Short mmCIF file of C-alpha atoms and ligand atoms in Angstrom, two decimals:
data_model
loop_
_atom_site.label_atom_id
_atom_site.label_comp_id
_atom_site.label_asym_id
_atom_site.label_seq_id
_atom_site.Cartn_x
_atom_site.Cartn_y
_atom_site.Cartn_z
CA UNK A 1437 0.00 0.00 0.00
CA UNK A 1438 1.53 3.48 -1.11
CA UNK A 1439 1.70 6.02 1.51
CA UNK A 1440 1.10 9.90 0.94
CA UNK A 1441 2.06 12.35 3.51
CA UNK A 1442 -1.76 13.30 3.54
CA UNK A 1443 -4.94 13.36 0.91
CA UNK A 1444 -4.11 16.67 -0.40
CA UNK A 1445 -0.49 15.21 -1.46
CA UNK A 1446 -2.07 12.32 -3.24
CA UNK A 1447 -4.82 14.58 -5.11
CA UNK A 1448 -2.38 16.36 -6.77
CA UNK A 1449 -0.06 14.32 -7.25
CA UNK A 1450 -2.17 11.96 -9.81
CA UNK A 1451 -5.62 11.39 -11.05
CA UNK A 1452 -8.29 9.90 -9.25
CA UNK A 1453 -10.71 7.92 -10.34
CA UNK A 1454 -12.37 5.47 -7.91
CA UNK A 1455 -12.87 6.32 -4.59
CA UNK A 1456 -9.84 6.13 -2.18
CA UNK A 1457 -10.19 4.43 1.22
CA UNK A 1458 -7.45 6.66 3.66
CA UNK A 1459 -6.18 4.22 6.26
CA UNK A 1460 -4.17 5.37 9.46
CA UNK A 1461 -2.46 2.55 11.14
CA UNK A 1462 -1.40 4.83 13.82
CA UNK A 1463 -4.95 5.88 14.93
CA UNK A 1464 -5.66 2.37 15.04
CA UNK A 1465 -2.42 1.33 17.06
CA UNK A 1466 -3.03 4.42 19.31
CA UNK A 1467 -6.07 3.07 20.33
CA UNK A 1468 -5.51 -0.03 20.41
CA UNK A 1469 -2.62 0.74 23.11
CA UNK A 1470 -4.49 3.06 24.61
CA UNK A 1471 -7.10 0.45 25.38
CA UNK A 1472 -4.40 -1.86 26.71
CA UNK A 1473 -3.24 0.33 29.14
CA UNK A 1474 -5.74 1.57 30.59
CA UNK A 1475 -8.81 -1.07 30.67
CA UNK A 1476 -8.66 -2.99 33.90
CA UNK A 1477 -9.17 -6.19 31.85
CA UNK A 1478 -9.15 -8.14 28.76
CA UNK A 1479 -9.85 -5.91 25.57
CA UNK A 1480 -11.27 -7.93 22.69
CA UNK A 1481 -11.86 -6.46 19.61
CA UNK A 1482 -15.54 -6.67 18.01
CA UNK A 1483 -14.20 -7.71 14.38
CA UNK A 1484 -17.49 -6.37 12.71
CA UNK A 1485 -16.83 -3.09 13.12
CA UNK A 1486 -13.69 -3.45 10.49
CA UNK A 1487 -12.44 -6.80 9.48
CA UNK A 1488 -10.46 -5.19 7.07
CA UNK A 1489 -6.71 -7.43 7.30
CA UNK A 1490 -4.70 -4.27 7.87
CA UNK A 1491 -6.68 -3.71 10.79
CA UNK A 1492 -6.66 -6.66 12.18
CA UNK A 1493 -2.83 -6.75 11.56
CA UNK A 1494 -2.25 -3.17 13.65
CA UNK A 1495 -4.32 -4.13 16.10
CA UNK A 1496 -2.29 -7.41 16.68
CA UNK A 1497 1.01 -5.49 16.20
CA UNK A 1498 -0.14 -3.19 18.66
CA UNK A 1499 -0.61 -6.10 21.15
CA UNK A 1500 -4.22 -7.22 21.08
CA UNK A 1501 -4.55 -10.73 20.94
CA UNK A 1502 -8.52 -11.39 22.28
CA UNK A 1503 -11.64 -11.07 19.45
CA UNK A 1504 -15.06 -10.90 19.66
CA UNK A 1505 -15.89 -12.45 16.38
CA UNK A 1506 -19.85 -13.82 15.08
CA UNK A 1507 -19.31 -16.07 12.20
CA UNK A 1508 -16.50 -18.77 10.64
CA UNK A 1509 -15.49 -16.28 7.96
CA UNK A 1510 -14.43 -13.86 10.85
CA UNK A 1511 -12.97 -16.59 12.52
CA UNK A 1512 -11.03 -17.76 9.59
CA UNK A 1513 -9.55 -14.15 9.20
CA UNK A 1514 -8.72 -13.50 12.75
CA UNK A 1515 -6.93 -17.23 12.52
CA UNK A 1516 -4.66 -15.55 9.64
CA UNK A 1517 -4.18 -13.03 10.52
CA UNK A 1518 -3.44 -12.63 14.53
CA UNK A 1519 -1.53 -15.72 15.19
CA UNK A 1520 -1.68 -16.89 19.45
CA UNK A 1521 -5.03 -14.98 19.63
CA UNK A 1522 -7.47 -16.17 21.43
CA UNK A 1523 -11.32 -15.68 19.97
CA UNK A 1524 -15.00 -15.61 21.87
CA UNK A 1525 -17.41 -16.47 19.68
CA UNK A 1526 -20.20 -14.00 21.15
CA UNK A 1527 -23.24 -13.95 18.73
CA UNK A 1528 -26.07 -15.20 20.54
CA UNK A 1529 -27.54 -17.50 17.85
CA UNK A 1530 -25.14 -19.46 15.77
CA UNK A 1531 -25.70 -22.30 13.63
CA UNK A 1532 -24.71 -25.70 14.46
CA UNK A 1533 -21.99 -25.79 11.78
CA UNK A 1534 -20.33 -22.70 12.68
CA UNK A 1535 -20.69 -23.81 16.77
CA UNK A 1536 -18.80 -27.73 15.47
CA UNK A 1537 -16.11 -25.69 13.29
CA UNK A 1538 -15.49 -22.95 15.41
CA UNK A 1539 -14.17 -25.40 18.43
CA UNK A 1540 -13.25 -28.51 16.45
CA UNK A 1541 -11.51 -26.47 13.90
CA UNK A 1542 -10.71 -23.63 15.16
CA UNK A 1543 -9.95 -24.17 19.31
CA UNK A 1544 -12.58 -21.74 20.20
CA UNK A 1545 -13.60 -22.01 23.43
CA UNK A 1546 -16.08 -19.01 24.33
CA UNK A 1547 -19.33 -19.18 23.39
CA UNK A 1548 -22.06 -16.68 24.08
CA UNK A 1549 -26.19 -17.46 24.42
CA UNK A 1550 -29.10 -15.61 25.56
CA UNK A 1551 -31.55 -18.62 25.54
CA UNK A 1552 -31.86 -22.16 26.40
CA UNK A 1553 -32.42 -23.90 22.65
CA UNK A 1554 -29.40 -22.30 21.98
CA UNK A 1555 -27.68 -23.50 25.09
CA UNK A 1556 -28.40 -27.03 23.98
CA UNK A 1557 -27.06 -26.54 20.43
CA UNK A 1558 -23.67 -25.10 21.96
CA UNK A 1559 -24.00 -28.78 23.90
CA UNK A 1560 -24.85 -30.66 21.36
CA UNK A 1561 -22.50 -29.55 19.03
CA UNK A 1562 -19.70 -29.54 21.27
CA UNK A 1563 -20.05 -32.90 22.26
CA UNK A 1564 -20.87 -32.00 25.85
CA UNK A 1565 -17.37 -30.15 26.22
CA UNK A 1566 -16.20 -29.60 30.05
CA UNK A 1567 -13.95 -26.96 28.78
CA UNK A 1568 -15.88 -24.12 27.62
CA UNK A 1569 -16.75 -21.18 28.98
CA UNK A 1570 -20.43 -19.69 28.31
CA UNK A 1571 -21.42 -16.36 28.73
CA UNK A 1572 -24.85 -15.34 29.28
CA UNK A 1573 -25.64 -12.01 27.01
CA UNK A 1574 -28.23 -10.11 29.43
CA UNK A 1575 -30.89 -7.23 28.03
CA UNK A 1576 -30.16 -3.80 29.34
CA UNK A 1577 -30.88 -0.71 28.98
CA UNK A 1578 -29.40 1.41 25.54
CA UNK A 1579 -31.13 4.91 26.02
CA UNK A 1580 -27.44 6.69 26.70
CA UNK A 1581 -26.58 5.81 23.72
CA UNK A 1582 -27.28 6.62 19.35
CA UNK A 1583 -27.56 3.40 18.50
CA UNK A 1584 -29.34 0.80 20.24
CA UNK A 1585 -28.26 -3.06 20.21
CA UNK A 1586 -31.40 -3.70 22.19
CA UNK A 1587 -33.96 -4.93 20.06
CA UNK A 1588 -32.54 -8.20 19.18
CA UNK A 1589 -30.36 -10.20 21.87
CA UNK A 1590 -30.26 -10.52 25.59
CA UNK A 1591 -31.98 -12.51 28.27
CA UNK A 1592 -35.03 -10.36 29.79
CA UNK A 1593 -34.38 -9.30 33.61
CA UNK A 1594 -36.91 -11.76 34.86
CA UNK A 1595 -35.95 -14.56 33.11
CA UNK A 1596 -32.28 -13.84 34.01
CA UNK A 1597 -31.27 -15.71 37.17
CA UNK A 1598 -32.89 -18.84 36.49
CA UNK A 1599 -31.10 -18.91 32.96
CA UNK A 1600 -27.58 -17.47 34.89
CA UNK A 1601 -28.02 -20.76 36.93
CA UNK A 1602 -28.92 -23.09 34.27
CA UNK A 1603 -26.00 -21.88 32.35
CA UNK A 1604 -23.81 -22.45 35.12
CA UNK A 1605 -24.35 -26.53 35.75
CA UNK A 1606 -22.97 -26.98 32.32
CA UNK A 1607 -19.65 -24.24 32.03
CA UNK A 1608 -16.29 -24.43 32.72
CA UNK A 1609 -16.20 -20.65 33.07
CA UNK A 1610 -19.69 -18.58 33.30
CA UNK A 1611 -20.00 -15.24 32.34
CA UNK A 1612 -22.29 -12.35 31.96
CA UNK A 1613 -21.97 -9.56 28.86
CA UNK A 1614 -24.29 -7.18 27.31
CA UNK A 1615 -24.40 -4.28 25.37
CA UNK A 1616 -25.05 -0.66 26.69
CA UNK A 1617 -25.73 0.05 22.50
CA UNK A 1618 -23.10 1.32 20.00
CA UNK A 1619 -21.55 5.33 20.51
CA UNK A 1620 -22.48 5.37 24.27
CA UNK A 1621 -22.55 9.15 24.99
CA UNK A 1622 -23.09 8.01 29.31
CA UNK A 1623 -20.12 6.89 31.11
CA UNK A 1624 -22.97 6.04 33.79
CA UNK A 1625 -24.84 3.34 31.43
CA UNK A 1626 -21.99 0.86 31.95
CA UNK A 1627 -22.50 1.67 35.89
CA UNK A 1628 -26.50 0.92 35.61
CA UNK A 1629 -25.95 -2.29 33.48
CA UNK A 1630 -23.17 -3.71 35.56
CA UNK A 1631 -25.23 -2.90 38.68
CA UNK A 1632 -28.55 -4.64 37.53
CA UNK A 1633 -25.85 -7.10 35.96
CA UNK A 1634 -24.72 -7.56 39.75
CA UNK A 1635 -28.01 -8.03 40.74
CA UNK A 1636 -29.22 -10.26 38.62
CA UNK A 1637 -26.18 -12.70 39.50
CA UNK A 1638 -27.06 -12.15 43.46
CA UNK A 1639 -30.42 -13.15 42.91
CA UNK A 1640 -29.07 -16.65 41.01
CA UNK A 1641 -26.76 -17.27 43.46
CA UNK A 1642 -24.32 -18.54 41.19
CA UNK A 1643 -20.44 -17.40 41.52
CA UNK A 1644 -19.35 -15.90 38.07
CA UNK A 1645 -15.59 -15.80 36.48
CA UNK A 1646 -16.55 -12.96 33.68
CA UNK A 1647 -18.22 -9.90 33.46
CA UNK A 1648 -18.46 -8.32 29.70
CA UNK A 1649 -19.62 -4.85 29.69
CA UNK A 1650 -19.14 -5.14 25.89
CA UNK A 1651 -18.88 -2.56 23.40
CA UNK A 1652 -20.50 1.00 22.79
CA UNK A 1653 -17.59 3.08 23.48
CA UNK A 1654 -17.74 6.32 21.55
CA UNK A 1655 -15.92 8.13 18.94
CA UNK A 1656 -15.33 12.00 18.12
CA UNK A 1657 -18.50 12.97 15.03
CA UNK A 1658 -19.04 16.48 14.69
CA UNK A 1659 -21.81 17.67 17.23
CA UNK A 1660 -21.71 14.65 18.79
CA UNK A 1661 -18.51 14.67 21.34
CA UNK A 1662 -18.41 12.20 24.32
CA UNK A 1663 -16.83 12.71 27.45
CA UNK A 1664 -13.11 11.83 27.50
CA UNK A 1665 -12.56 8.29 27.77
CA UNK A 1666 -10.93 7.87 30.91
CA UNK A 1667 -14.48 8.87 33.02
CA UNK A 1668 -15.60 5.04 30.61
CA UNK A 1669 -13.24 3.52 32.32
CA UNK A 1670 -13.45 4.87 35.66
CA UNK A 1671 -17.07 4.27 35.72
CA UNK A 1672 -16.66 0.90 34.67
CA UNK A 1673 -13.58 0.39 37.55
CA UNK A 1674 -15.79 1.97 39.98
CA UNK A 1675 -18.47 -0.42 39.64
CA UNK A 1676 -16.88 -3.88 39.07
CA UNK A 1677 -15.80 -2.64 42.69
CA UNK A 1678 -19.42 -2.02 43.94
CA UNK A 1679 -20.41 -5.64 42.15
CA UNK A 1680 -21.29 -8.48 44.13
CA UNK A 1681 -19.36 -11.07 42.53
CA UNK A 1682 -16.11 -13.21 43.17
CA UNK A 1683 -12.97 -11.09 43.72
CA UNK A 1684 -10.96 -13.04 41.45
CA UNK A 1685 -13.97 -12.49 38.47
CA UNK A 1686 -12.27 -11.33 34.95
CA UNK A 1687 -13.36 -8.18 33.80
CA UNK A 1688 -13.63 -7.80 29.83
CA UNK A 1689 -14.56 -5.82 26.94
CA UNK A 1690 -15.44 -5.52 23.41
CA UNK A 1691 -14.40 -2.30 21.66
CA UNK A 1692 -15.65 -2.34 17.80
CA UNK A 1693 -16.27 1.39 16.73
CA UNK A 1694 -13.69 2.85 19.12
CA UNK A 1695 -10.75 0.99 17.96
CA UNK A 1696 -11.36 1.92 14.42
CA UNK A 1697 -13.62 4.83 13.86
CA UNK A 1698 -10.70 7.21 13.28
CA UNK A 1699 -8.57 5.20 11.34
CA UNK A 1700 -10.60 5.43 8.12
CA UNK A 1701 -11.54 7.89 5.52
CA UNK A 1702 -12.80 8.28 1.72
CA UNK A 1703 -12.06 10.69 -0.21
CA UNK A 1704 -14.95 10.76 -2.70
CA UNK A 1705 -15.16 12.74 -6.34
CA UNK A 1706 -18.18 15.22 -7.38
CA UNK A 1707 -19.09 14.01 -10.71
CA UNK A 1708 -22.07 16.79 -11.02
CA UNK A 1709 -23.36 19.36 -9.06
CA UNK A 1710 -26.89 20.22 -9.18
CA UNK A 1711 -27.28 23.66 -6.96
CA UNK A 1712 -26.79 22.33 -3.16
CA UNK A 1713 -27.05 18.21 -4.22
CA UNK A 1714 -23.29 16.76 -5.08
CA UNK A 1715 -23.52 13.80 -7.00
CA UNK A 1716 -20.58 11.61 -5.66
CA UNK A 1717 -18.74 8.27 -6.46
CA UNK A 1718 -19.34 7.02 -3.21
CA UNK A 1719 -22.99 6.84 -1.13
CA UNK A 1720 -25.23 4.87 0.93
CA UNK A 1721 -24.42 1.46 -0.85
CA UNK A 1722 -20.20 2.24 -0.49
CA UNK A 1723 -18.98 3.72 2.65
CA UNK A 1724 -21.46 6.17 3.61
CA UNK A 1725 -24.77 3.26 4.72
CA UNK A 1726 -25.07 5.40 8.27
CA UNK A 1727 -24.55 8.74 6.36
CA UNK A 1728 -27.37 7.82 4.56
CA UNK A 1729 -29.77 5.44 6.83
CA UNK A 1730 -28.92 7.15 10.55
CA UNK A 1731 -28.34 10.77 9.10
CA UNK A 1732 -24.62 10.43 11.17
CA UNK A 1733 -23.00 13.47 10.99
CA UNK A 1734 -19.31 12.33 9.74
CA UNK A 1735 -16.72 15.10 9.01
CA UNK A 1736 -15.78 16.74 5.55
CA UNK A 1737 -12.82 19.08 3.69
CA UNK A 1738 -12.57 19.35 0.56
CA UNK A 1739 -9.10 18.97 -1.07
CA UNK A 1740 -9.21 20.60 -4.57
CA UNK A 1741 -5.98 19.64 -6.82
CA UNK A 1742 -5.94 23.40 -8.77
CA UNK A 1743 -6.80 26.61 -7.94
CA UNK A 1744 -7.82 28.22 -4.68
CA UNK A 1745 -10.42 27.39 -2.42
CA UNK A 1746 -13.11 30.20 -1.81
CA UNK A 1747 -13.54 31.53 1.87
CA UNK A 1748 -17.72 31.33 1.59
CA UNK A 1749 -18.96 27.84 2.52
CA UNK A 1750 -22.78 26.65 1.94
CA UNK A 1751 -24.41 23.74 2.97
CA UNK A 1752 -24.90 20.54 0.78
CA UNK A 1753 -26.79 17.33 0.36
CA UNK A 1754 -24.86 14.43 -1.36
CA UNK A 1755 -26.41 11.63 -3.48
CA UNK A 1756 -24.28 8.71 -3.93
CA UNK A 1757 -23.23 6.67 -7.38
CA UNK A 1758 -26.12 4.08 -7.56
CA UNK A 1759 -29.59 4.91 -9.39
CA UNK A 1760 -31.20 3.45 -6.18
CA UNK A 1761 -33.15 6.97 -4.74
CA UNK A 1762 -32.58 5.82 -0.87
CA UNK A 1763 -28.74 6.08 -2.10
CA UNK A 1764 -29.21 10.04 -0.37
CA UNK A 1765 -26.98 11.62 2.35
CA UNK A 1766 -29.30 14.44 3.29
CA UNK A 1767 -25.88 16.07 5.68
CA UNK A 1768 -26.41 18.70 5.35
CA UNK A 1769 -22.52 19.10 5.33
CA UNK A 1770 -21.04 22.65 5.38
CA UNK A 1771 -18.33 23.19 2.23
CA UNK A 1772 -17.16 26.20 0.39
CA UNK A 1773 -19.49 27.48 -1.80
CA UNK A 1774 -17.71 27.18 -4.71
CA UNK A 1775 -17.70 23.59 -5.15
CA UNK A 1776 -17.61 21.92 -9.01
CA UNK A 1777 -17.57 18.90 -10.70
CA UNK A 1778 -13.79 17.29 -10.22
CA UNK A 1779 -13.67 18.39 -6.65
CA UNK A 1780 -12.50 15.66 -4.19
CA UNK A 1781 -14.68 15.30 -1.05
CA UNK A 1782 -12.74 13.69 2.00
CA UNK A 1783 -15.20 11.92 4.01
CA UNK A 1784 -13.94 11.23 7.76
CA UNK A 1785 -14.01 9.20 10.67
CA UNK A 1786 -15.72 6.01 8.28
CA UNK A 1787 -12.96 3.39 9.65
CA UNK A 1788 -16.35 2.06 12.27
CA UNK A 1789 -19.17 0.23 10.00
CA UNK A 1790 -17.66 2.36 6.72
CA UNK A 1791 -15.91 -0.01 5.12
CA UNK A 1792 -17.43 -2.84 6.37
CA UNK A 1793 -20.68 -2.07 5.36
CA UNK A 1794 -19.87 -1.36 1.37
CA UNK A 1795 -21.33 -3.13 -1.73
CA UNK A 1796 -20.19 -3.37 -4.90
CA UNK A 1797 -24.42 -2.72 -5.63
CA UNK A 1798 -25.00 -1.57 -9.44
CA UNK A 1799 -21.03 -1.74 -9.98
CA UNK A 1800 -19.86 0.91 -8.21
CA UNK A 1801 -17.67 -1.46 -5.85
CA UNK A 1802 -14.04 -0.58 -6.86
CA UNK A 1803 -12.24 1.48 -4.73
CA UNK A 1804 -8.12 2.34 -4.10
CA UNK A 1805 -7.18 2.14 -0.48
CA UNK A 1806 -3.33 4.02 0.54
CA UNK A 1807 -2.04 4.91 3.66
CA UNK A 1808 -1.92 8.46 5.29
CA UNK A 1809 0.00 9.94 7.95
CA UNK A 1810 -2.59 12.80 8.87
CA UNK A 1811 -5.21 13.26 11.18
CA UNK A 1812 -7.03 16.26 10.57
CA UNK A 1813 -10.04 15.27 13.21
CA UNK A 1814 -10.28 14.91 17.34
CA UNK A 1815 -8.88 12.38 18.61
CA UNK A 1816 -10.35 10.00 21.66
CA UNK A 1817 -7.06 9.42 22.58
CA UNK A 1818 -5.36 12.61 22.81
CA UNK A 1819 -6.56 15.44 24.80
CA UNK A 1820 -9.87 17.14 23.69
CA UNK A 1821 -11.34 20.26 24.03
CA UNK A 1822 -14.03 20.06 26.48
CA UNK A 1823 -17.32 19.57 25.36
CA UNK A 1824 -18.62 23.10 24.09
CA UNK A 1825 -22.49 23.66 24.99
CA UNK A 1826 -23.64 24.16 21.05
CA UNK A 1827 -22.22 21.09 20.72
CA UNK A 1828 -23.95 19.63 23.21
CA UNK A 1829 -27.51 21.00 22.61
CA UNK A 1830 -26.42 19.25 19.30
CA UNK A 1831 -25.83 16.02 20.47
CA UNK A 1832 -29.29 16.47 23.11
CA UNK A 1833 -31.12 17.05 19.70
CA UNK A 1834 -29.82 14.38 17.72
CA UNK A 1835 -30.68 11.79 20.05
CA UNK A 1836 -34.20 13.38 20.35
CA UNK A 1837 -34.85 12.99 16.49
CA UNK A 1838 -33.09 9.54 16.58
CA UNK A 1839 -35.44 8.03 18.45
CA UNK A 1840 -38.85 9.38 17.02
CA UNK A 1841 -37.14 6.92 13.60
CA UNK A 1842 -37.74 3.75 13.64
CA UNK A 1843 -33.99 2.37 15.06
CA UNK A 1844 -31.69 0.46 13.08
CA UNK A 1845 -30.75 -3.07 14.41
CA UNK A 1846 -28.39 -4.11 12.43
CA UNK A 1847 -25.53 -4.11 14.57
CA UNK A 1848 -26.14 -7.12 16.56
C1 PLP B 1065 -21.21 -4.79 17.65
C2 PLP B 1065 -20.76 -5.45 18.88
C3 PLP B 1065 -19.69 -4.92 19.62
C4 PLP B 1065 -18.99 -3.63 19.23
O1 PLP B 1065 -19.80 -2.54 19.48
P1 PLP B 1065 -19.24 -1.03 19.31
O2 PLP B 1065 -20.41 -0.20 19.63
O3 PLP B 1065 -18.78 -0.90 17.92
O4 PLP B 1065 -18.13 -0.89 20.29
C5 PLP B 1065 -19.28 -5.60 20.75
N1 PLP B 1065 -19.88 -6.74 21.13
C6 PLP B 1065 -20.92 -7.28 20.46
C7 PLP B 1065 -21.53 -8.55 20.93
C8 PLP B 1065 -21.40 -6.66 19.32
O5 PLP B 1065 -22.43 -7.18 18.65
#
C-alpha cells in the first residue's frame, strides 16, 4: 500500500478515479494501546466493526490478541491473521456448523447465548465439552446511547437468574456480557448495566468468572462529542468494585467502533453538481450506509488539486453513485461554496461500520485504499477540548430525532 504524507499530497499528485479508502495505522495502534493500558481487563476487539486485514494486523502489532468475532469467515480471518489470539465467539444464535467448526476447527472455546435452545445446540454440538466457557448475554438498557443493540439479543431481567443458573451446571467458566448500544454518549450506562448485571447474579446465586460490559464506546462525530474516555473507564472500575461477585472475576470488553472509527476515511469525487445536491462516487451502498440510513454526521474538507479554495462555505446534500433513490446523504454538510464537478470530497471518521458495510451494488464497488500519515479530526485518545455547549444542545437534539425513527438493528 503506497503512503502519501496526507490526501491533499495524493490529489495532486495523480488522477483519481475510484474512490480512495485513507487508512491510518497509527490511529488504530493508538487506540488499540491506549485500550491496553488503561482497561482494567481483557480488551477484545468486536471484528465487525472493520475486518479489514490491515486492521486486524495493527491491532495485533499493537498487542491485542482477544476477538469478539460472530461467524466462521471472521474466525477464519482472525486465525490468519493474529496468530496466538485467542477468539470468543459471542453472537447469541449461531448455527450448528459454525458452533462444530469454530471449536473442532478452530480451538474456540467461548461461546455466548441468551436462551436455552441455543444453550443445547452449543452442547450438542460440542459434544458435551467440560472446557468451555459460556457467557450469558443479558438485556439492558441502551437509552445513553445513538444506537441501540437492544432490540434483538439478551436474556429479559426476569428470566435472568434462572437462565444465569442453568447456564452455570454446564460451564467451565460462566459469564455475563451485554451491550449498553453502540456510541455510548453516558459513562454512567456501563454503571446501571453492571449494577442490575450484579443483581441479577445475586439473585441466582451462582459465583461468576466474567463480566463483559461489551462494546458502545464512543468516537469524536461532529456535534456529537463524548466525554473523554478515561471517566468510561473509571465508571466501569468503579463499579466492578461495587459488584457483588467473586474477587478473582475477569473483567472484559469488546471495543468495535472505538478501535477503528478514526482510522478510516474516503475521499470521494463530485461528478455533477446540481445547486446544493453533489452527485458523488461514493454513497449509501459504499462507505457512507449510516450517512445515509442514521443521518450520522461524519466530518468533511474538501481537497481541490488546482486553484484556490473560496472563503464562503454553503451547505450541501450528497447523493451517492447508484440509481437506487434511498442512495441520499441528506448532511447537510457545510463546504465552500464554490464547489464543481472534479472536486474531491474527504469523508472522515468512516474506519467504524464504513468499510465494512460497502457493496459493490449496481457496480460501483471498486475502490483504491493508501495509507496516510494525517489526522485532521479529534482524537479520543489525545486530549480534547471540552465539550462546548452548542455542541452539546447538538448532540441532546440528535438523540431526540433519533429516536422518534424507527432504530436500526443491524448491529447485533
Ligand atoms: C457490535 C458489537 C460490539 C462492538 O460494538 P461497538 O459499539 O462498535 O463498540 C461488541 N460486542 C458485540 C456482541 C457486538 O455485537
Amino acid at each position: 500500500m503506497h503512503t502519501y504524507h496526507t490526501p491533499l499530497d495524493l490529489v495532486r499528485s495523480r488522477h483519481v478515479e475510484s474512490p480512495v479508502v485513507c487508512v491510518r495505522p497509527d490511529r488504530v495502534a493508538e487506540a488499540g494501546r491506549w485500550f491496553q493500558d488503561n482497561f482494567p481487563g481483557e480488551v477484545l476487539y468486536a471484528v465487525k466493526a472493520n475486518p479489514a486485514p490491515w486492521i486486524l494486523q495493527a491491532l495485533h502489532k499493537a498487542g491485542t490478541r482477544f476477538f469478539d468475532v460472530a461467524s466462521i469467515p471472521e474466525i477464519q480471518l482472525v486465525a490468519e491473521h493474529c496468530p496466538d489470539s485467542r477468539m470468543a465467539f459471542l453472537h447469541p444464535v449461531k448455527s450448528r456448523e459454525s458452533i462444530r467448526r469454530a471449536y473442532y476447527e478452530f480451538g474456540v472455546r467461548i461461546f455466548a447465548l441468551d436462551c436455552e435452545a441455543e444453550l443445547a445446540k452449543i452442547l450438542e454440538e460440542t459434544n458435551h465439552a467440560s472446557d468451555i466457557t459460556l457467557i450469558v448475554r443479558l438485556a439492558v438498557s441502551n437509552d445513553g446511547a445513538m444506537f441501540s443493540l437492544a432490540g434483538k439479543f439478551g436474556v429479559p431481567a426476569y428470566e435472568a437468574a434462572e437462565r444465569i443458573r442453568k447456564v452455570r451446571a454446564h460451564a467451565e467458566e460462566l459469564g455475563v456480557s451485554f451491550h449498553v448500544g453502540s456510541q455510548c454518549m453516558q459513562p454512567s450506562a456501563y454503571r446501571s448495566a453492571m449494577l442490575e448485571a450484579s443483581r441479577l447474579i445475586v439473585q441466582a446465586g451462582v459465583t461468576v468468572d466474567i463480566v463483559d460490559v461489551g462494546g458502545g464506546f464512543p468516537s469524536i462525530y461532529p456535534g456529537m462529542t463524548p466525554p473523554h474516555m478515561d471517566d468510561y473507564i473509571t465508571a466501569i472500575e468503579d463499579a466492578f468494585e461495587e459488584m457483588m461477585v467473586l474477587e478473582n472475576a475477569d473483567l472484559w470488553c469488546e471495543p468495535g467502533r472505538a478501535l477503528v472509527a478514526e482510522a478510516e476515511s474516503v475521499l470521494t469525487r463530485v461528478e455533477l453538481r446540481k445547486g446544493d445536491a453533489l452527485y458523488l462516487n461514493d454513497g449509501a451502498y459504499g462507505r457512507l450506509f449510516d450517512a445515509a440510513h442514521a443521518k450520522w454526521p461524519f466530518p468533511v474538507r474538501l481537497h481541490r488539486p488546482r486553484g484556490e479554495i473560496g472563503e464562503h462555505t454553503a451547505s450541501f446534500r450528497f447523493f451517492g453513485p447508484t440509481c437506487d433513490s434511498l442512495d441520499a446523504i441528506p448532511g447537510p454538510f457545510e463546504l465552500p461554496a464554490d464547489i464543481r464537478e472534479g472536486d474531491v470530497i474527504e469523508i472522515g471518521m468512516l474506519g467504524a461500520y464504513g468499510t465494512a458495510l460497502a457493496t459493490d451494488f449496481n457496480g460501483f464497488g471498486a475502490i483504491e485504499r493508501v495509507a496516510v500519515e494525517d489526522m485532521p479530526w479529534p482524537s479520543m485518545f489525545e486530549a480534547q477540548p471540552d465539550l462546548a455547549e452548542d455542541d452539546e444542545a447538538k448532540v441532546i437534539n440528535f438523540a431526540r430525532a433519533r429516536r422518534r425513527r424507527p432504530r436500526l438493528r443491524r448491529r447485533a
